[in-house]
XYZ file of C-alpha atoms in Angstrom:
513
model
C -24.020 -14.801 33.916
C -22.145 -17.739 32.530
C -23.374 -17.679 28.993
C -22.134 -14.091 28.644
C -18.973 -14.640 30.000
C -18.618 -17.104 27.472
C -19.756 -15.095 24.813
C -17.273 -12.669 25.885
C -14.171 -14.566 26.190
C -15.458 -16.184 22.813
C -15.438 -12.249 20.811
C -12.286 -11.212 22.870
C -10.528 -14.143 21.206
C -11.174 -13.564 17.998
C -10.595 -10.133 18.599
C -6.947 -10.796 19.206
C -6.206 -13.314 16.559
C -7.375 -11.001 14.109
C -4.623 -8.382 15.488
C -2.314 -11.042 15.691
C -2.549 -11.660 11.848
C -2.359 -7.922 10.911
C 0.258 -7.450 7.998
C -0.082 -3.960 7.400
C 3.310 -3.128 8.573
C 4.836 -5.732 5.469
C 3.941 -2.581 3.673
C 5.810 0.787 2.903
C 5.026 2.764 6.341
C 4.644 6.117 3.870
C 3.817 7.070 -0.017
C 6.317 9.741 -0.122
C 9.610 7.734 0.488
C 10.905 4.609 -1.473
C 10.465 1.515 0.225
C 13.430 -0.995 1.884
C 13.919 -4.279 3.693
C 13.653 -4.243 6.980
C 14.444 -7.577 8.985
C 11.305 -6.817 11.607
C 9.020 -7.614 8.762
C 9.982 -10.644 7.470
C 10.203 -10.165 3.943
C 13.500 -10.783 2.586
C 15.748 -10.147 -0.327
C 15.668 -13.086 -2.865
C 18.317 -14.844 -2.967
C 21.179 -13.737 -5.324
C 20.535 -10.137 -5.039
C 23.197 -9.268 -2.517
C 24.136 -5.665 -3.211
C 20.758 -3.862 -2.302
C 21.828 -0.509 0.016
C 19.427 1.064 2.465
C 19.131 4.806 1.307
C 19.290 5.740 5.142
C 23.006 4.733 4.945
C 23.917 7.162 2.579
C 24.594 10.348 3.023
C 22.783 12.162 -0.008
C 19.246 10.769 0.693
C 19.468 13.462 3.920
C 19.388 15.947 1.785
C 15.590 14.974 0.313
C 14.536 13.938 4.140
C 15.656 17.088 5.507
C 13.243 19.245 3.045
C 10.104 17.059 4.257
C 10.027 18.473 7.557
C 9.368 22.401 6.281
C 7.747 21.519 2.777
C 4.008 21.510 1.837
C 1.615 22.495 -0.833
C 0.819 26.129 0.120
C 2.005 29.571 0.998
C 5.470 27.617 2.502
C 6.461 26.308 -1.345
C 5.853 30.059 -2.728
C 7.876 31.829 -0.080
C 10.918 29.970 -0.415
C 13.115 29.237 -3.734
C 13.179 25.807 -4.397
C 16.141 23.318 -5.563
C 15.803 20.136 -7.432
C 15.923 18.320 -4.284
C 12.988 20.075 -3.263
C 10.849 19.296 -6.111
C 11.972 15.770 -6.042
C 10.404 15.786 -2.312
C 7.096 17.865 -3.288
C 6.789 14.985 -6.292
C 7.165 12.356 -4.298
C 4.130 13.851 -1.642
C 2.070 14.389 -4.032
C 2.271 13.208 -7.200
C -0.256 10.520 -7.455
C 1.873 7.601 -9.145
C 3.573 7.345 -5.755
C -0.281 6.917 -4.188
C -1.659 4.260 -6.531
C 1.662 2.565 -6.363
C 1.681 2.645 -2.229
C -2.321 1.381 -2.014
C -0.816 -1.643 -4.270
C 1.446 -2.307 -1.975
C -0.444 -2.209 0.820
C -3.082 -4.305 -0.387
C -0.354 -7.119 -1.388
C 0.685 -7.274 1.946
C -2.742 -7.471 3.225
C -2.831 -10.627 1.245
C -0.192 -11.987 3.256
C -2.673 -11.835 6.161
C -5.273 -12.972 4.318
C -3.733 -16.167 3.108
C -1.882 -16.881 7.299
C -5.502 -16.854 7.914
C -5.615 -20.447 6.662
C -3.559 -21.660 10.091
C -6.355 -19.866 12.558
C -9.040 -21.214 13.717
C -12.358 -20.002 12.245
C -14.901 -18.940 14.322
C -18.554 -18.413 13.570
C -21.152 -17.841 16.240
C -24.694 -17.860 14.488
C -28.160 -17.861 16.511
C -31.676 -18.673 15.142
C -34.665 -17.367 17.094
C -38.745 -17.221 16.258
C -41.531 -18.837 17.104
C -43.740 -21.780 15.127
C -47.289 -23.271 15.473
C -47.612 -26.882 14.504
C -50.932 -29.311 13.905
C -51.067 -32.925 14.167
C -53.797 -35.208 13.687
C -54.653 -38.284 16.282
C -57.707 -40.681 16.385
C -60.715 -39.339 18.034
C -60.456 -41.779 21.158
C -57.440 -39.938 21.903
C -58.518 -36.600 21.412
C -62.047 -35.030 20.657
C -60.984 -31.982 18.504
C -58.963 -35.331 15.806
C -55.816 -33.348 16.025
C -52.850 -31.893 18.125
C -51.221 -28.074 18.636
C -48.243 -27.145 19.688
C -46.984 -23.572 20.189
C -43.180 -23.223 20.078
C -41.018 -20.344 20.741
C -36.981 -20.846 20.984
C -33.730 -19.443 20.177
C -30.613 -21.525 19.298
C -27.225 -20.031 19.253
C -24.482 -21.810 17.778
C -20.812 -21.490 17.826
C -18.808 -23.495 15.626
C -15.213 -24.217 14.959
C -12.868 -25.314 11.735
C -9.290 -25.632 12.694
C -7.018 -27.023 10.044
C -4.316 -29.560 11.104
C -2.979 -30.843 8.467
C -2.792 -29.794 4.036
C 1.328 -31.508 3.612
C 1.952 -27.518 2.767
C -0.526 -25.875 0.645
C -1.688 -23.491 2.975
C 2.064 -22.465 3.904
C 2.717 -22.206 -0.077
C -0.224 -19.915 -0.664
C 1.394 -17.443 2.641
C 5.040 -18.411 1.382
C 3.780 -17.101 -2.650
C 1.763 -14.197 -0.899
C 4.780 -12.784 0.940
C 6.989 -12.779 -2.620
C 4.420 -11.541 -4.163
C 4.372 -8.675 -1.817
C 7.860 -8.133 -2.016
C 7.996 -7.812 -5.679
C 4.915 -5.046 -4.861
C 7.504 -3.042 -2.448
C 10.111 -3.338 -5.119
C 7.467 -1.451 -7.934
C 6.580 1.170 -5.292
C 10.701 1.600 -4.958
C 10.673 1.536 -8.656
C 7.815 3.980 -9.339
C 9.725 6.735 -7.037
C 12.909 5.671 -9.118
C 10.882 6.545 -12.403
C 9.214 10.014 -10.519
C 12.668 10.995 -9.475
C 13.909 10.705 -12.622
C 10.990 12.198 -14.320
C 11.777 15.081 -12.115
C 15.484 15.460 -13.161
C 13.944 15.303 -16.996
C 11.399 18.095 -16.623
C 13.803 20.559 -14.508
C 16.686 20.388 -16.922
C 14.121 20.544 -19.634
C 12.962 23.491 -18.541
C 16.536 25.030 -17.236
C 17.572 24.500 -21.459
C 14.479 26.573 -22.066
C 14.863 29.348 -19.859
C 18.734 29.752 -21.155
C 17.298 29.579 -24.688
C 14.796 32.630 -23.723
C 17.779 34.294 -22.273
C 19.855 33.848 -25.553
C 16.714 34.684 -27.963
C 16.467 38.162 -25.662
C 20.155 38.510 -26.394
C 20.004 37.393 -29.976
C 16.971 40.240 -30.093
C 19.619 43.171 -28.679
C 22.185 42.391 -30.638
C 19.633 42.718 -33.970
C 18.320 46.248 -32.595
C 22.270 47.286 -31.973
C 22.722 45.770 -35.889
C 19.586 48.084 -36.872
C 21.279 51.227 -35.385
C 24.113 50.778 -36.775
C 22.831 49.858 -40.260
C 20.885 53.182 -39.449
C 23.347 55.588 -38.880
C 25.708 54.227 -41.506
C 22.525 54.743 -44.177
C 22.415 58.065 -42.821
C 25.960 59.088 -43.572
C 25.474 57.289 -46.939
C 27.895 54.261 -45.831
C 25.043 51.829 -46.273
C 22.289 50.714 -48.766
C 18.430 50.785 -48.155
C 18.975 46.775 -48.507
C 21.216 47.085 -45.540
C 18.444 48.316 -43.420
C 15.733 46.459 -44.450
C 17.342 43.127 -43.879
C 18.347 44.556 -40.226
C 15.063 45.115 -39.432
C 13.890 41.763 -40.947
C 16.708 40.175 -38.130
C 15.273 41.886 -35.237
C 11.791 40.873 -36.493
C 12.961 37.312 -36.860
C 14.155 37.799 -33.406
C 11.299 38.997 -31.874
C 9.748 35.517 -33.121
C 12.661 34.157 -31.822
C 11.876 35.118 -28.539
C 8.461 34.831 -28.364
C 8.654 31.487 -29.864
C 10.963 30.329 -27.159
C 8.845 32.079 -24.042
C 5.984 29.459 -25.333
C 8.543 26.635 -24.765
C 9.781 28.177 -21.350
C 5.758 27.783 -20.967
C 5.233 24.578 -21.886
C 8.091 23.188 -19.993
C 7.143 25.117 -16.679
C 3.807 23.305 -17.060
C 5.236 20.035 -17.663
C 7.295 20.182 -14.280
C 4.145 21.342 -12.526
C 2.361 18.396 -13.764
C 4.951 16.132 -12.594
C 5.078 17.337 -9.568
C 1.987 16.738 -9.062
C 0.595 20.584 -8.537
C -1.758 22.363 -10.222
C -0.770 24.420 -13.052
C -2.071 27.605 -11.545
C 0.661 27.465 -9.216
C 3.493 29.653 -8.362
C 6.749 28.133 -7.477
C 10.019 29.906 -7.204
C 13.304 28.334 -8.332
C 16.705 28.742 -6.956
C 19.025 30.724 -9.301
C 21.491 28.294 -11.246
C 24.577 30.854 -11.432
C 26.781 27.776 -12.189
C 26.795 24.006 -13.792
C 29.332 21.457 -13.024
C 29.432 18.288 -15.584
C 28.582 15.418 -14.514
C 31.561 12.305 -14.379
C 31.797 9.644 -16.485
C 31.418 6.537 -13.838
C 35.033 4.586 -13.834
C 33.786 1.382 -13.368
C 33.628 -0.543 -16.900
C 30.595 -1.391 -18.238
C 30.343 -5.137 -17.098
C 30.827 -3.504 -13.801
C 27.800 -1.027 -14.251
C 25.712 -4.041 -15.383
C 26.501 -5.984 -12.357
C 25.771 -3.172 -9.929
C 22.373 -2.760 -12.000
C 21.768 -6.187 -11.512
C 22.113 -5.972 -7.304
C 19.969 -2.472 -7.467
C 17.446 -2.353 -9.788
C 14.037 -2.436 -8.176
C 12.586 -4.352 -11.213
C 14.799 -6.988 -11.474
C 14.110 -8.254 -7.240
C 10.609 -7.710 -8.459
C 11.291 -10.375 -11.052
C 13.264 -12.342 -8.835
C 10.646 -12.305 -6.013
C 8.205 -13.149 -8.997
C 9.504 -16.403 -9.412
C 10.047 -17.100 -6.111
C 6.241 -16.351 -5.979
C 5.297 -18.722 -8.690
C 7.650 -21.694 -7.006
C 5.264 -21.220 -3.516
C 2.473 -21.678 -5.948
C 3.853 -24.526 -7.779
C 4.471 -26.063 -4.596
C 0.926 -25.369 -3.176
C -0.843 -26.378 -6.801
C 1.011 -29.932 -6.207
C -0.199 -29.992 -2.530
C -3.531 -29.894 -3.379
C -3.374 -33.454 -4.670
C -3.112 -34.447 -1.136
C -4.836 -35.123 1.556
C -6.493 -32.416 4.463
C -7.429 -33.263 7.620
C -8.795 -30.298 10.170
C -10.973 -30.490 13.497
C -14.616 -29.029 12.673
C -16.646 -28.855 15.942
C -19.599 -26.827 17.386
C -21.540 -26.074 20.701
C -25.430 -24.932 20.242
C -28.047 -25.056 22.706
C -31.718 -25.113 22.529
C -33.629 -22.094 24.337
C -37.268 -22.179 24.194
C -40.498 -23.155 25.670
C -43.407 -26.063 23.771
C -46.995 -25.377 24.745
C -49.257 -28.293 23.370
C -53.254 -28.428 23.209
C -56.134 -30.880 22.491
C -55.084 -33.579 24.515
C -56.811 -35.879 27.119
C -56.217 -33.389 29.991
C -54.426 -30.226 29.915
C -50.593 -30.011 30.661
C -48.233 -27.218 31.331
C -45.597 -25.519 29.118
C -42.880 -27.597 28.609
C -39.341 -25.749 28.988
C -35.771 -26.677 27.471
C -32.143 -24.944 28.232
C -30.286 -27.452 27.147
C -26.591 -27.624 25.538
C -25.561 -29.724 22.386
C -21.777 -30.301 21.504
C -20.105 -32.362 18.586
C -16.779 -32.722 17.483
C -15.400 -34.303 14.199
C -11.803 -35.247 12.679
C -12.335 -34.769 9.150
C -10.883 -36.054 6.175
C -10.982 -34.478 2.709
C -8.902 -36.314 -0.046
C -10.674 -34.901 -3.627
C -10.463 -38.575 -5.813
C -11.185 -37.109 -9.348
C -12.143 -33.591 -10.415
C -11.772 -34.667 -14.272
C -8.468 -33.335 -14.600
C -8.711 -30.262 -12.704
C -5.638 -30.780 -10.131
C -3.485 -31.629 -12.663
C -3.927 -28.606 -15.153
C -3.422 -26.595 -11.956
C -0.449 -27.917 -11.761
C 0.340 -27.761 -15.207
C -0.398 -23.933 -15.117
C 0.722 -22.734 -12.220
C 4.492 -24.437 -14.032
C 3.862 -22.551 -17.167
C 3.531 -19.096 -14.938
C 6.966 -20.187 -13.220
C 7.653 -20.184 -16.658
C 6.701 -17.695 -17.905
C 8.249 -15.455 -14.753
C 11.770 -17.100 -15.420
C 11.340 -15.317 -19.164
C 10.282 -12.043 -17.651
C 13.166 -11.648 -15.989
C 15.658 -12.756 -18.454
C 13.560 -10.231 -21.140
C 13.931 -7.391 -18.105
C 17.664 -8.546 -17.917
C 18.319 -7.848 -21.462
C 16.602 -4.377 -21.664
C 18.154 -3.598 -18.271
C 21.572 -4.466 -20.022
C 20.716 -2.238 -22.976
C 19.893 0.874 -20.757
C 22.819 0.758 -19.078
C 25.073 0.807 -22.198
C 22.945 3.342 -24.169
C 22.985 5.535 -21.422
C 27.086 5.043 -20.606
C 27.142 6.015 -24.771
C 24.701 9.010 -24.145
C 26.723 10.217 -21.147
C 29.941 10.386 -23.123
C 28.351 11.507 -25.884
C 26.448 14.263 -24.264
C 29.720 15.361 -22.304
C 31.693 15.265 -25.979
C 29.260 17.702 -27.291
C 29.489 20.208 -24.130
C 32.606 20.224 -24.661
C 31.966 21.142 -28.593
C 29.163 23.364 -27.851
C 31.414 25.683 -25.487
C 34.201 25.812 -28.154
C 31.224 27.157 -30.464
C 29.650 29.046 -28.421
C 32.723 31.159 -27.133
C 34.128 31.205 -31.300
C 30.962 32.457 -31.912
C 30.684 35.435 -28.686
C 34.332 36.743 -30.448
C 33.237 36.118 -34.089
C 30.456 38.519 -33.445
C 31.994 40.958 -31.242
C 34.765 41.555 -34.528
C 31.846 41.572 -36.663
C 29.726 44.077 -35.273
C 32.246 46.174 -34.253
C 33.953 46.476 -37.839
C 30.778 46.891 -39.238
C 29.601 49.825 -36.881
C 33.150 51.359 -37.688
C 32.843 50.825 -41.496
C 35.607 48.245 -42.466
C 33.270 45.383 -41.959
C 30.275 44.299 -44.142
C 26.842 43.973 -43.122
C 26.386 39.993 -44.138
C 29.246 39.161 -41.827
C 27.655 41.392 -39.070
C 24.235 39.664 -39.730
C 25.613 36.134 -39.786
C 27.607 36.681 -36.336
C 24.544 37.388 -34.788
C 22.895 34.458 -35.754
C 25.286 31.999 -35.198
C 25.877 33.103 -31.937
C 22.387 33.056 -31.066
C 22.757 29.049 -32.358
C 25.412 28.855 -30.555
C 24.466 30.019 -27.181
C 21.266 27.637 -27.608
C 23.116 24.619 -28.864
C 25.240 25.172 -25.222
C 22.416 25.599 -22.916
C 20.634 22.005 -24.297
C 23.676 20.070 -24.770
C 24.774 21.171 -20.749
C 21.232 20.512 -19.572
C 21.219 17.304 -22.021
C 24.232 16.162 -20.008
C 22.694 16.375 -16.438
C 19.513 14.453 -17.881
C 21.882 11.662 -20.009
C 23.839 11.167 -16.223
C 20.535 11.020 -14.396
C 19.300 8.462 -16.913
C 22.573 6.225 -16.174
C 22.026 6.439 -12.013
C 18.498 5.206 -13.226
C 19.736 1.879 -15.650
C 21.692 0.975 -12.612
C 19.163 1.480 -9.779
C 20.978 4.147 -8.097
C 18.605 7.027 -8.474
C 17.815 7.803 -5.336
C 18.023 12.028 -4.670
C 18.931 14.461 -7.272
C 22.609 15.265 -6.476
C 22.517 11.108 -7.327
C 23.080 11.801 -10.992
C 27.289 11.356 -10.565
C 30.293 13.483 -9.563
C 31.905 16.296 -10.432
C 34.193 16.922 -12.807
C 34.637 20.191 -14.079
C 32.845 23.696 -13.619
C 31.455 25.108 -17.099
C 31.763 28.611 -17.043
C-alpha cells in the first residue's frame, strides 16, 4: 500500500509541474485577430518602443469585432451584402497566412516552456523486470554435480532525480532569449494581419475601379449605338456619307470589345479578392452598393512625425527590436557556458525478486529480497577544453547580435522609405482625382454638345466620334485614380503601423460626386 502511494504522489507531482510550466497562453489566444501585450503574460514591449496602442482602445477596431459574432463561411455570407469591414473579418478567419503565422507563434511560446524547463526538477521513474539462470563451477568436494545454479527472478524500479542549482545564468538566458524570441513571433502574427488587411483594401478597390470601368465601357457602348442611329438617319436623309456609318459601326464594335474586355478584368479581380479572402472561387458573395466615395485626408503631421509614429507602431520593427534583445540573452547564456554547473542528481531503486540456488551440499530454500537502495550526489561539471568550441559560441552567437542590430537598421531604412513614398503617392493620387474629375465632367459636356449638334446637323461626325471616346477615357481614368486614392491612403496607415480595420485608411475630406 505504501509503494503505490508513493508512486502516486511521485506521477501527481510531475503532473502539476508540467501544468505549472505551460506557456501556451504567451501566445495569440485566436488566429483571426492581431495579437497585443498583455501584462498577465509577461512578455513585454522592448524597451524604446513606447507608443504601441491596444486596438481594443480604439474605437474603429469595433467595427471588425462586431461582424465576427454573425459572420461565417456559408449560407450567412451569401444572404447578407458585405462591406470592406466584413471581408477584412472573413480574411482574417480564414485566410490561411493568418493560420501558419498563429501555429508560429504558438510554437515560439511553447519554447518558452521548454527552455523554464531547465529550473524543474527532472523526474524519471524506470523499472527493469525478468528472470536469469546462472552456472558456476566449484571443486567436486564441495559439490558432486562440479558446478552451481541459481534461478533468479526480480524487478527493480528506479526513480531518479536531476535538479539543477546552480549554471551563473545560462539557463535563465536561454528562457530570457526564448521569451524575445517569442515576442518578436507575436509581433509577425500582428504584422501578417497588417499585410492581409491591407491586401484586402488592395483587392476591393481593385476590383471597385473595375466594376466602374465595366459600367463606363456599357456606357461608352450606348453612346456608340445612339452615334450609329444618328449617323443612320442622317445617311438616310442624305446628310451623311457611307464613311460616316461605317466608322459608327466600327465604334460600337470597338465598344463591344470594350466591354467585354473589361467584364474579363471585373473577373479577374473578383477572383483575386476571393482568393485573398481566403474562399473558394466558386463562391458567391454579395457586396454593399458604393453610391458614394469620400477622399481620403492627407495626414497633417509632417513627415518626420509620420516616421516617428512608424517607428512606435510598426509590428516589424519590435520584432527587430525583440530580435536583438533575443540575441543579447543568448550572448549572455553562450558566455555562461564557460562556467561552472553544479545540480543535485539522486535516485531511490529497490531490488524485488527471489534467488533459488542448486547443487550444493544440502538443499536450501529460496532466498527472498525487498530491499531499498538510495544515493545522492552534488555534482560538479566545469567543461576544461572542448578545442575551441565555447569560445566560437561565443564568437557567433556576437556576430548574430550583430547581425540583428543590421536588420533592424536595414528594416529602419525601408520603413523610412515607405512612409515617404506613400505620403508622395497619397498626394499624388489625390492631385490626380482632382484632375481626373475636371476631365471627366469636360468630357460628359464635350460630348453631350457633340452628339447633340451632330444628331441636329451643325456638328460633324469626327467631333461626335471623338467625344465619345474621350469620355469613355475619361470616366475610366476617374474610377482608377478615386479607387487608386483609397489604396495609396491604405498603403500610408500600413508604412506607419496603423492599419488596423478598413475605415483605418485616414479621414475625410471631401465627398466626390
Amino acid at each position: 500500500m505504501m509503494k503505490n502511494s508513493s508512486l502516486f504522489y511521485s506521477l501527481s507531482l510531475t503532473l502539476f509541474l508540467c501544468g505549472c510550466n505551460d506557456t501556451r497562453n504567451f501566445a495569440p489566444e485566436r488566429a483571426d485577430l492581431p495579437w497585443h501585450p498583455s501584462p498577465s503574460t509577461g512578455l513585454k514591449i522592448p524597451e524604446g518602443i513606447k507608443g504601441f496602442v491596444s486596438p481594443g482602445e480604439k474605437d474603429t477596431v469595433s467595427e471588425i469585432r462586431s461582424v465576427q459574432k454573425r459572420l461565417a463561411v456559408g449560407d450567412d455570407i451569401k444572404a447578407q451584402p458585405l462591406g470592406l469591414a466584413d471581408m477584412i473579418d472573413i480574411a482574417e478567419r480564414h485566410n490561411p497566412d493568418t493560420r501558419f503565422a498563429w501555429e508560429s507563434a504558438r510554437q515560439a511560446a511553447i519554447n518558452i516552456g521548454m527552455s523554464r524547463a531547465a529550473f524543474m526538477p527532472q523526474l524519471t521513474l524506470s523499472a527493469m523486470g525478468g528472470y536469469q539462470r546462472m552456472a558456476l563451477p566449484l571443486p567436486n568436494y564441495l559439490s558432486k554435480r562440479g558446478y552451481l545454479t541459481s534461478n533468479g527472478a526480480a524487478v527493480f524500479p528506479k526513480l531518479e532525480l536531476d535538479y539543477l542549482l546552480l549554471d551563473f545564468g545560462h539557463s535563465r538566458s536561454l528562457v530570457q532569449e526564448a521569451q524575445q524570441k517569442a515576442l518578436a513571433a507575436n509581433f509577425g502574427f500582428t504584422a501578417v494581419h497588417q499585410a492581409l488587411i491591407l491586401a484586402v483594401i488592395r483587392a476591393y478597390y481593385a476590383h471597385e475601379a473595375a466594376r466602374n470601368i465595366l459600367k463606363a465601357s456599357h456606357a461608352a457602348a450606348d453612346h456608340a449605338t445612339v452615334l450609329l442611329r444618328s449617323a443612320d438617319a442622317r445617311h438616310a436623309h442624305g446628310e451623311a456619307t457611307v464613311v460616316d456609318v461605317a466608322i459608327a459601326r466600327r465604334n460600337l464594335a470597338q465598344a463591344n470589345y470594350d466591354c467585354d474586355k473589361a467584364e474579363d478584368t471585373e473577373h479577374a479581380t473578383w477572383h483575386a479578392l476571393l482568393a485573398v479572402l481566403g474562399l473558394p472561387a466558386t463562391t458567391e458573395l454579395t457586396l454593399q452598393p458604393v453610391t458614394e466615395h469620400r477622399l481620403p485626408q492627407i495626414p497633417e503631421q509632417q513627415l518626420q512625425r509620420l516616421i516617428n509614429q512608424a517607428l512606435q507602431a510598426r509590428p516589424d520593427i519590435m520584432a527587430d527590436v525583440a530580435r536583438i534583445r533575443a540575441e543579447d540573452a543568448a550572448l549572455r547564456g553562450a558566455r555562461a557556458t564557460m562556467k561552472p554547473r553544479i545540480s543535485l542528481a539522486s535516485n531511490v531503486s529497490a531490488y524485488l525478486g527471489e534467488l533459488k540456488t542448486y547443487g550444493g551440499a544440502s538443499a536450501a530454500p529460496a532466498s527472498a529480497i525487498a530491499q531499498p537502495q538510495g544515493q545522492a550526489f552534488l555534482q560538479l561539471s566545469w567543461p576544461v577544453y572542448q578545442g575551441g568550441m565555447r569560445a566560437n559560441t561565443v564568437r557567433l552567437a556576437e556576430s548574430r547580435r550583430a547581425q540583428a542590430e543590421a536588420t533592424l537598421a536595414k528594416d529602419q531604412i525601408s520603413m523610412e522609405r515607405e512612409v515617404a513614398d506613400a505620403l508622395d503617392e497619397l498626394k499624388t493620387a489625390l492631385a490626380q482625382v482632382h484632375s481626373a474629375q475636371t476631365l471627366r465632367d469636360a468630357a460628359q459636356v464635350a460630348y453631350n454638345s457633340a452628339s447633340q449638334a451632330y444628331a441636329h446637323g451643325v456638328g460633324t461626325f469626327t467631333d461626335a466620334s471623338a467625344a465619345v471616346a474621350a469620355l469613355y477615357q475619361a470616366q475610366a481614368a476617374f474610377a482608377v485614380s478615386t479607387t487608386d486614392a483609397f489604396t495609396k491612403a491604405a498603403n500610408l496607415a500600413h508604412a506607419t503601423g496603423e492599419l488596423v480595420s478598413g475605415s483605418e485608411i485616414s479621414g475625410i475630406t471631401e465627398k466626390v460626386n
